[in-house]
Amino acid sequence: MENLQLPPKQDKSLLKKVRAIIITLLVVALYVWTFTSIDVDWGRAIERAINNFHRVIPRLLSPDWSAAGEVGAKMLETVFIAFAGSLMAAVIAVPLSFLAATNMMGGKIVSTIGKWILSAIRAFPDLILAILFVVAVGPNAFAGVLAIAIGSTGMLGKMFSEIIESIDMEVVQAMEASGANKIQILFYGVIPQITPEFLSYAIYRFEVDIRASSILGIVGAGGIGTMIIFASSNRNWNEMGMILLSIIIVVTVIDFASARIRRKIV
Amino acid sequence: MTTKNSLTQSSMPLYPAKTKIQVTIIFFVVLGIYTFSMIWTQDEMVGGFGGALGNMYTVIEKFFPPNFTILPTIWKAMMQTIQMAIIATTIAAILTVPLAVLSAQNITTLKPLYYITRTFLNLLRTIPDLVLAVIFVGLFGVGVFPGILALTVFSLGILAKLISETIESVDMNPLEAMRASGGNVFQVIWYSLVPQIAPQFTSLVLYVFEINIRASVVLGMVGAGGIGLVLNQHLKFYNYPNAMTIIIVIFATVLIIEFISNKIREALL
C-alpha cells in the first residue's frame, strides 16, 4: 500500500503564502466588523413575524382576481416602458460603444474617455435616474422610459464595446489593404460581425429592463410599481398576490421568448 | 470586364431576398410597437417637452450645492447598507452551492430533481427585489432584518443561475476520471469540480455583491434599512441638498466597490 499516496504538492513561494494570509485576515476582519456592528432586533422581528404571518402569507397566496384588469393594464404599461426604454438605449449605446472600443476610433485616449462616460452612467442606480426624470417630465410612464433608456445605455454600451473589441480584425485589415474607405470597412467588415451579438444583448437587456421597470413606480415613474406601493401601504395583500402572480407570468413568458429568439439569432 | 463585374454583382446579392423581407418586416414590427409604447407612455404627460429641460434645470439647481455637513450622520447608514450586502451575499453564496449543483445538467443525473430545482430558481428570479422587500417588511416590520432577507433571496436566484451555467461549462474529463477510479459523488465534486469553478465562483459572488449594494438603495425606500431609508426621508421632506450628498456617497461607494472587485477579479482569472 506504500505506493498509494497522493502526488506531492507544489511548494508555494513565500510571497504567495504571505499574500494568502493577509487576504484571509482581511476577510475575517471584515466579517467580524459586519457581525459585531450590525444591529438586528431579533426579538422584535420574530414577535412581529408570528403576529403577522397569518395576515400576510395566506392572503398573498389567494390573489384578488377582481383587480386582475387593473393589474393587467399596469403590467402592460410596464412592458411598454421596458420596450421603449431598451430600444432607445440600444440605439444610443451604439455610437458610445464605438467610442469606447479600443480597436475602433484609434487613440487610447478616446477609448478611455468613452469607457469613463459609460461607467459614470452605470454608477447611477435606475431609481435615482427615475427621480430626476419624474421631476423633469412629471410623474408618468415617460419618465420611466427615460430612466430605463439612460440606465441601460451604460450597461449595453459596455457590453457592445466588448463585442467590438473581440471581432476578427484581420477582415478589417484585409479591407484596408485592398483600399476600402472607412465607411466601407464599417459596413462590410465590422457591422456583419457584430450585428447578431448586439441584437442578442439588446434583447437580453429588454428582459432585465422588464424587472427594472416594474419597480420604478415607487417614485412615480409609471408601471406596476405604483400598484405595489399602494397595495403595501394599504396592507392589501390579496392585491399584492395578484401583482406578484402577473409579474411572475409576464417575466417568465418574456424570458422564454427572448431565450428562443436569441438562440435563433446567434 | 465591366460587364462581367456587373453581372456577378447582380446575380450574387450580399443577402438573399427572403432575409431582406424578413428583416424589413421585423424592423417595422419593432418600430410599430415602439411607436405604440411611446404614445401609451406619453398619454398622461401634461405640458409636453417644452418645460422638461427647464424643469430639470430648476430641480438640479435645487440639488446643488450638496450639503456635506450631514456626512457624519449618513456614514452609519452607508456602512449598514454595506453590511447588509455582505451578510446577504455570504448567505446566498452558501445556499447557492447545493442549488447550483442540483440545477446543473451535467452533475445532476436525476432528471426530475434537476427540473424541480431549475423551475424553482426560475420562479425565484422573476420576483423583483422591491416586491420581496415589501413582503418581508410586511412580515418582520421596518428594519435591517427584512432587508437582509430580501437581498438574500434576490441574490440567491441570480447567483444559482450563473453558477449552474458555469458548472455546465466545465471540462467533464477530470470528473469522469475520478468516477472511473472509484470516487464517490462528494469526492468527485470536491476534487474535480470545485478547483475548476472556484475562480468563477468568487468572481460571480463579487458581482452579486455589487448588485446587492445597488439594490439596497431600492430596499430602503420601502423601509428595509440602510442608506435608501435615509435618502427617502430627505427626498420626502424636499431636502434636496442633503439628498444630493447621499446620492454622491452612493455613487462613490459603488465606484470604489466596483474598482476593488475588478482588481480582485483580474487577480483571480
XYZ file of C-alpha atoms in Angstrom:
535
model
C 0.000 0.000 0.000
C 3.057 2.236 0.103
C 2.732 3.439 -3.477
C -0.920 4.504 -2.964
C -0.411 8.062 -1.885
C -1.276 11.476 -3.233
C 1.269 13.120 -5.532
C 3.451 15.659 -3.710
C 2.055 19.180 -3.672
C 3.916 22.008 -5.328
C 5.788 24.226 -2.923
C 4.235 27.653 -2.745
C 6.519 30.658 -2.702
C 6.780 32.694 0.497
C 5.259 35.760 -1.162
C 2.140 33.824 -2.124
C 1.801 32.404 1.386
C 2.082 35.847 2.971
C -0.434 37.251 0.494
C -2.896 34.451 1.210
C -2.562 35.025 4.973
C -3.092 38.783 4.624
C -6.170 38.282 2.434
C -7.616 35.747 4.875
C -7.045 38.124 7.801
C -8.704 40.981 5.902
C -11.750 38.885 5.068
C -12.043 37.662 8.670
C -11.747 41.249 9.935
C -14.478 42.329 7.502
C -16.822 39.645 8.786
C -16.064 40.375 12.452
C -16.765 44.071 11.821
C -20.001 43.236 9.981
C -21.469 40.853 12.513
C -20.475 42.828 15.612
C -21.727 46.231 14.476
C -24.986 45.362 12.691
C -27.981 45.735 14.974
C -30.801 43.323 14.286
C -33.573 43.308 16.857
C -34.224 39.570 16.757
C -36.840 39.536 19.487
C -38.996 42.160 17.827
C -38.603 40.715 14.317
C -39.648 37.229 15.434
C -42.523 38.561 17.520
C -43.831 40.592 14.596
C -43.386 37.670 12.238
C -45.510 35.463 14.481
C -48.200 38.133 14.720
C -48.206 38.973 11.024
C -47.699 35.574 9.436
C -51.378 34.604 9.151
C -52.255 38.131 7.976
C -49.738 38.145 5.130
C -48.887 34.736 3.697
C -52.326 33.115 3.249
C -53.694 36.293 1.672
C -50.672 36.580 -0.592
C -51.415 33.087 -1.880
C -55.060 33.884 -2.642
C -54.803 36.619 -5.284
C -57.592 39.154 -5.668
C -58.998 38.303 -9.119
C -61.239 41.381 -9.200
C -58.119 43.530 -9.525
C -56.865 41.465 -12.483
C -57.942 44.020 -15.114
C -56.248 46.954 -13.449
C -53.124 44.952 -12.681
C -53.021 43.671 -16.263
C -53.191 47.191 -17.705
C -50.370 48.392 -15.439
C -48.304 45.320 -16.278
C -48.762 46.074 -19.987
C -47.573 49.604 -19.311
C -44.505 48.143 -17.573
C -43.726 46.062 -20.655
C -44.107 49.129 -22.893
C -41.806 51.179 -20.651
C -39.193 48.445 -20.814
C -39.551 48.067 -24.589
C -39.313 51.756 -25.442
C -36.509 52.259 -22.912
C -34.341 49.356 -24.004
C -34.787 50.156 -27.712
C -33.708 53.756 -27.077
C -30.760 52.500 -25.038
C -29.749 50.061 -27.780
C -29.649 52.925 -30.296
C -27.790 55.371 -28.029
C -25.315 52.705 -26.906
C -24.018 52.005 -30.441
C -22.045 55.244 -31.004
C -20.856 55.240 -27.381
C -19.617 51.663 -27.704
C -17.644 52.516 -30.863
C -16.132 55.388 -28.903
C -15.177 53.113 -26.009
C -13.813 50.197 -28.055
C -10.018 50.269 -28.183
C -9.780 48.947 -31.740
C -12.102 51.388 -33.495
C -11.538 55.103 -33.052
C -7.773 54.877 -32.934
C -6.329 56.595 -29.905
C -6.258 55.132 -26.443
C -7.335 58.467 -25.005
C -10.632 58.404 -26.905
C -11.487 54.894 -25.748
C -10.594 55.750 -22.154
C -12.916 58.757 -22.292
C -15.653 56.562 -23.779
C -15.186 53.951 -21.042
C -15.342 56.659 -18.372
C -18.590 58.053 -19.795
C -20.106 54.567 -19.746
C -19.033 53.787 -16.170
C -20.286 57.170 -14.994
C -23.711 56.390 -16.477
C -23.671 52.920 -14.931
C -22.882 54.214 -11.459
C -26.317 55.889 -11.208
C -28.935 53.497 -9.859
C -32.068 53.367 -12.065
C -34.142 54.674 -9.232
C -32.155 57.892 -8.873
C -32.412 58.490 -12.622
C -36.152 57.906 -12.309
C -36.393 60.511 -9.535
C -34.627 63.056 -11.774
C -36.818 62.338 -14.783
C -40.019 62.380 -12.744
C -39.103 65.901 -11.774
C -38.339 66.826 -15.387
C -41.339 65.408 -17.254
C -43.791 64.821 -14.411
C -44.907 61.630 -12.669
C -45.838 59.477 -15.652
C -44.693 56.481 -17.612
C -42.487 58.506 -19.924
C -40.194 59.391 -17.007
C -39.793 55.633 -16.570
C -38.933 55.217 -20.264
C -36.198 57.848 -19.998
C -34.806 56.368 -16.777
C -34.653 52.890 -18.318
C -33.124 54.276 -21.512
C -30.286 56.078 -19.735
C -29.796 53.310 -17.167
C -29.459 50.602 -19.823
C -27.217 52.690 -22.064
C -24.326 52.346 -19.608
C -24.538 48.568 -19.398
C -25.312 47.970 -23.088
C -22.529 50.329 -24.162
C -20.064 48.346 -22.082
C -21.264 45.004 -23.491
C -21.272 46.360 -27.068
C -17.757 47.763 -26.763
C -16.520 44.395 -25.504
C -18.126 42.729 -28.534
C -16.458 45.218 -30.881
C -13.118 44.595 -29.210
C -13.483 40.858 -29.794
C -14.117 40.998 -33.563
C -11.763 39.496 -36.098
C -9.508 42.431 -37.069
C -7.919 40.540 -39.955
C -11.044 41.164 -42.018
C -10.707 44.885 -41.366
C -7.003 44.833 -42.223
C -7.641 42.912 -45.451
C -10.229 45.507 -46.478
C -7.864 48.335 -45.604
C -5.124 46.684 -47.659
C -7.405 46.382 -50.676
C -8.199 50.082 -50.497
C -11.626 50.275 -48.859
C -12.506 53.535 -47.148
C -13.672 53.864 -43.527
C -17.392 53.745 -44.373
C -16.955 50.600 -46.481
C -14.938 48.926 -43.734
C -17.646 49.802 -41.220
C -20.488 48.417 -43.347
C -18.835 45.330 -44.826
C -16.119 44.474 -42.290
C -17.423 45.437 -38.863
C -21.228 45.538 -38.857
C -21.804 41.967 -40.170
C -19.555 40.667 -37.387
C -21.236 42.496 -34.531
C -24.924 42.536 -35.502
C -26.021 39.115 -34.115
C -24.382 39.658 -30.744
C -25.598 43.263 -30.499
C -29.171 42.096 -31.105
C -28.789 39.252 -28.627
C -27.576 41.584 -25.880
C -30.261 44.175 -26.647
C -32.962 41.514 -26.297
C -31.362 40.253 -23.087
C -31.364 43.826 -21.792
C -35.098 44.017 -22.516
C -35.533 41.047 -20.167
C -33.563 42.851 -17.452
C -35.479 46.074 -18.071
C -38.832 44.385 -17.527
C -37.658 43.662 -13.988
C -36.207 47.155 -13.595
C -39.293 48.969 -14.863
C -41.548 47.033 -12.506
C -40.014 48.888 -9.562
C -39.774 52.415 -10.982
C -43.351 53.102 -9.955
C -42.328 53.670 -6.337
C -41.000 57.090 -7.297
C -43.940 57.786 -9.601
C -42.424 56.765 -12.911
C -45.354 54.580 -14.007
C -45.786 50.856 -14.370
C -46.756 48.166 -11.885
C -44.548 49.653 -9.131
C -47.222 52.259 -8.382
C -49.661 49.488 -7.516
C -47.053 47.659 -5.410
C -46.633 50.757 -3.254
C -50.399 51.330 -2.898
C -51.043 47.694 -2.054
C -48.261 47.635 0.536
C -49.295 50.858 2.248
C -52.928 49.669 2.362
C -51.725 46.229 3.529
C -53.845 44.814 0.722
C -52.017 41.502 0.487
C -54.628 39.904 -1.773
C -53.944 42.526 -4.400
C -50.204 42.088 -3.824
C -50.703 38.392 -4.565
C -52.351 39.302 -7.868
C -49.498 41.698 -8.729
C -46.898 39.070 -7.863
C -48.695 36.488 -9.995
C -48.874 38.812 -13.001
C -45.178 39.730 -12.688
C -44.191 36.066 -12.482
C -46.260 35.173 -15.562
C -45.129 38.096 -17.727
C -41.442 37.788 -16.810
C -41.466 34.024 -17.394
C -43.126 34.377 -20.797
C -40.736 37.118 -21.914
C -37.650 35.273 -20.619
C -38.754 32.192 -22.526
C -39.498 34.092 -25.756
C -36.277 36.062 -25.594
C -34.221 32.918 -24.991
C -35.810 31.369 -28.095
C -35.152 34.441 -30.244
C -31.576 34.773 -29.015
C -30.845 31.129 -29.764
C -32.096 31.723 -33.297
C -30.025 34.848 -33.867
C -26.631 33.664 -32.641
C -14.524 43.324 -67.864
C -17.027 45.848 -66.641
C -19.998 43.811 -67.893
C -18.688 40.706 -66.185
C -18.259 42.636 -62.977
C -21.809 43.980 -63.044
C -23.116 40.525 -63.894
C -21.573 38.918 -60.817
C -22.876 41.747 -58.694
C -26.461 41.435 -59.892
C -26.597 37.668 -59.771
C -24.992 37.435 -56.355
C -26.546 39.919 -53.939
C -24.991 40.172 -50.491
C -28.132 38.970 -48.723
C -30.894 36.744 -50.177
C -34.268 38.372 -50.881
C -36.075 36.279 -48.257
C -33.801 37.502 -45.476
C -34.274 41.076 -46.667
C -38.064 40.775 -46.494
C -37.904 39.112 -43.074
C -35.617 41.770 -41.677
C -37.807 44.538 -43.111
C -40.940 43.027 -41.542
C -39.245 42.579 -38.156
C -37.929 46.139 -38.355
C -41.401 47.564 -38.956
C -42.976 45.419 -36.229
C -40.368 46.624 -33.723
C -40.860 50.212 -34.877
C -44.661 49.800 -34.619
C -44.509 48.507 -31.035
C -42.060 51.275 -30.223
C -44.348 53.997 -31.591
C -47.298 52.476 -29.778
C -45.467 52.299 -26.470
C -44.225 55.869 -26.866
C -47.830 57.045 -27.427
C -49.078 54.955 -24.481
C -46.421 56.124 -22.053
C -46.750 59.781 -23.004
C -50.509 59.638 -22.689
C -50.715 61.120 -19.209
C -47.960 63.606 -19.823
C -49.109 67.161 -19.357
C -47.118 70.084 -20.624
C -45.004 68.062 -23.039
C -41.312 68.530 -23.506
C -41.436 72.302 -23.577
C -40.697 72.703 -19.902
C -38.795 69.450 -19.440
C -35.264 70.760 -19.676
C -36.255 73.900 -17.778
C -37.856 71.838 -15.012
C -34.888 69.560 -14.812
C -32.554 72.523 -14.612
C -34.583 74.159 -11.824
C -34.613 70.928 -9.861
C -30.991 70.026 -10.424
C -30.164 73.546 -9.297
C -32.048 72.832 -6.047
C -29.858 69.755 -5.505
C -26.738 71.939 -5.554
C -24.631 72.699 -3.662
C -24.758 69.363 -1.786
C -24.846 69.719 1.966
C -21.737 67.866 3.107
C -22.314 68.695 6.783
C -24.640 65.684 7.071
C -21.844 63.280 6.102
C -21.256 62.057 9.701
C -24.939 61.138 10.063
C -25.243 59.223 6.793
C -21.906 57.454 7.269
C -23.564 54.959 9.608
C -26.415 54.226 7.186
C -23.981 53.642 4.326
C -21.982 51.217 6.487
C -25.232 49.484 7.362
C -26.011 49.085 3.650
C -22.593 47.549 3.013
C -23.001 45.217 5.997
C -26.452 44.148 4.787
C -24.976 43.388 1.374
C -22.072 41.432 2.906
C -24.335 39.265 5.057
C -26.867 38.685 2.284
C -24.177 37.831 -0.276
C -22.500 35.416 2.143
C -25.704 33.570 2.998
C -26.684 33.443 -0.676
C -23.219 32.172 -1.640
C -23.527 29.316 0.884
C -27.097 28.390 -0.052
C -26.367 28.617 -3.745
C -23.867 25.718 -3.735
C -26.365 22.849 -3.377
C -28.922 24.631 -5.589
C -26.409 25.320 -8.357
C -25.106 21.752 -8.319
C -28.654 20.377 -8.422
C -29.633 22.640 -11.326
C -26.565 21.803 -13.440
C -27.475 19.328 -16.131
C -24.116 17.580 -16.234
C -23.864 16.838 -12.497
C -27.445 16.034 -11.538
C -28.189 12.784 -13.287
C -31.605 12.516 -11.670
C -33.768 14.413 -14.184
C -36.834 15.223 -12.006
C -34.595 16.755 -9.338
C -32.926 18.906 -11.997
C -36.243 20.131 -13.397
C -37.679 20.903 -9.954
C -34.640 22.965 -8.884
C -34.447 24.748 -12.224
C -38.151 25.700 -12.160
C -37.861 26.847 -8.560
C -34.893 29.075 -9.406
C -36.617 30.483 -12.495
C -39.658 31.404 -10.413
C -37.460 32.919 -7.721
C -35.681 35.102 -10.268
C -38.895 36.592 -11.647
C -39.781 38.286 -8.337
C -38.400 41.849 -8.261
C -36.316 42.854 -5.233
C -38.843 45.547 -4.365
C -41.699 43.051 -4.025
C -39.552 40.794 -1.845
C -38.685 43.775 0.361
C -42.320 44.863 0.650
C -43.391 41.364 1.668
C -40.569 40.919 4.204
C -41.163 44.377 5.659
C -44.840 43.429 6.000
C -43.812 40.265 7.824
C -40.952 41.436 10.056
C -41.603 45.161 10.394
C -39.326 48.029 9.377
C -35.619 47.352 9.912
C -32.414 45.785 8.680
C -33.537 42.171 9.008
C -36.203 42.184 6.240
C -33.684 43.968 4.012
C -31.101 41.244 4.529
C -33.698 38.554 3.827
C -34.901 40.276 0.647
C -31.338 40.699 -0.632
C -30.515 37.080 0.204
C -33.484 35.658 -1.690
C -32.967 38.089 -4.568
C -29.266 37.315 -4.995
C -29.779 33.585 -4.483
C -31.810 33.421 -7.704
C -29.205 35.252 -9.784
C -26.184 33.539 -8.251
C -27.532 29.990 -8.519
C -28.392 30.554 -12.181
C -24.969 31.996 -13.075
C -23.053 29.358 -11.140
C -25.047 26.453 -12.528
C -24.206 27.758 -16.018
C -20.524 27.847 -15.039
C -20.762 24.278 -13.753
C -22.381 23.174 -17.003
C -19.445 24.559 -18.980
C -16.639 22.778 -17.039
C -14.334 20.174 -18.516
C -16.018 16.826 -17.786
C -12.912 14.658 -18.297
C -11.461 15.026 -14.760
C -14.899 14.179 -13.324
C -15.147 11.037 -15.430
C -11.634 10.029 -14.486
C -12.460 10.426 -10.784
C -15.629 8.418 -11.185
C -13.843 5.690 -13.123
C -11.236 5.340 -10.397
C -13.971 4.882 -7.802
C -14.549 8.317 -6.263
C -17.978 8.845 -4.718
C -20.214 11.825 -5.603
C -18.762 14.113 -2.953
C -15.174 13.227 -3.790
C -15.854 13.889 -7.478
C -17.361 17.284 -6.676
C -14.674 18.259 -4.181
C -11.572 17.204 -6.129
C -12.531 17.798 -9.756
C -15.441 20.263 -9.843
C -14.527 22.717 -7.083
C -10.996 23.501 -8.378
C -12.436 24.198 -11.823
C -15.147 26.627 -10.753
C -13.548 28.305 -7.715
C -12.241 31.398 -9.594
C -15.535 31.979 -11.433
C -17.452 31.345 -8.234
C -15.547 34.096 -6.421
C -15.912 36.445 -9.359
C -19.684 35.908 -9.577
C -20.104 36.332 -5.814
C -18.333 39.694 -6.081
C -20.586 40.644 -8.993
C -23.682 39.799 -6.964
C -22.261 41.816 -4.069
C -22.132 44.862 -6.368
C -25.740 44.233 -7.429
C -26.751 43.977 -3.764
C -25.223 47.363 -2.933
C -27.261 48.954 -5.717
C -30.402 47.040 -4.785
C -30.243 48.112 -1.155
C -30.940 51.683 -2.296
C -34.299 50.464 -3.571
C -34.974 48.398 -0.468
C -34.520 51.376 1.821
C -37.344 53.154 0.008
C -39.865 50.686 1.445
C -38.368 50.633 4.939
C -35.873 47.799 4.707
C -32.997 49.728 6.285
C -29.746 51.141 5.005
C -28.920 54.263 3.031
C -32.102 54.096 0.933
C -34.179 54.728 4.043
C -32.271 57.948 4.789
C -32.399 59.041 1.131
C -36.131 58.505 1.063
C -36.635 60.586 4.218
C -34.664 63.512 2.792
C -36.494 63.338 -0.538
C -39.865 63.254 1.204
C -39.043 66.457 3.069
C -37.765 68.051 -0.167
C -34.352 68.314 1.463
C -32.547 68.216 -1.876
C -29.011 69.319 -0.859
C -28.921 66.533 1.743
C -30.299 64.039 -0.790
C -27.593 65.087 -3.241
C -24.897 64.324 -0.666
C -26.375 60.858 -0.214
C -26.509 60.307 -3.974
C -22.848 61.326 -4.255
C -21.911 58.989 -1.385
C -23.756 56.077 -3.043
C -22.133 56.924 -6.384
C -18.661 56.964 -4.824
C -19.238 53.758 -2.839
C -20.467 51.876 -5.894
C -17.473 53.053 -7.935
C -14.985 52.104 -5.198
C -16.507 48.663 -4.672
C -16.623 48.083 -8.425
C -12.949 49.073 -8.658
C -11.885 46.770 -5.814
C -13.845 43.803 -7.104
C -12.493 44.355 -10.630
C -8.958 44.221 -9.228
C -9.737 41.018 -7.315
C -11.323 39.526 -10.420
C -8.299 40.358 -12.562
C -6.050 38.674 -9.994
C -8.261 35.568 -9.983
C -8.993 34.910 -13.640
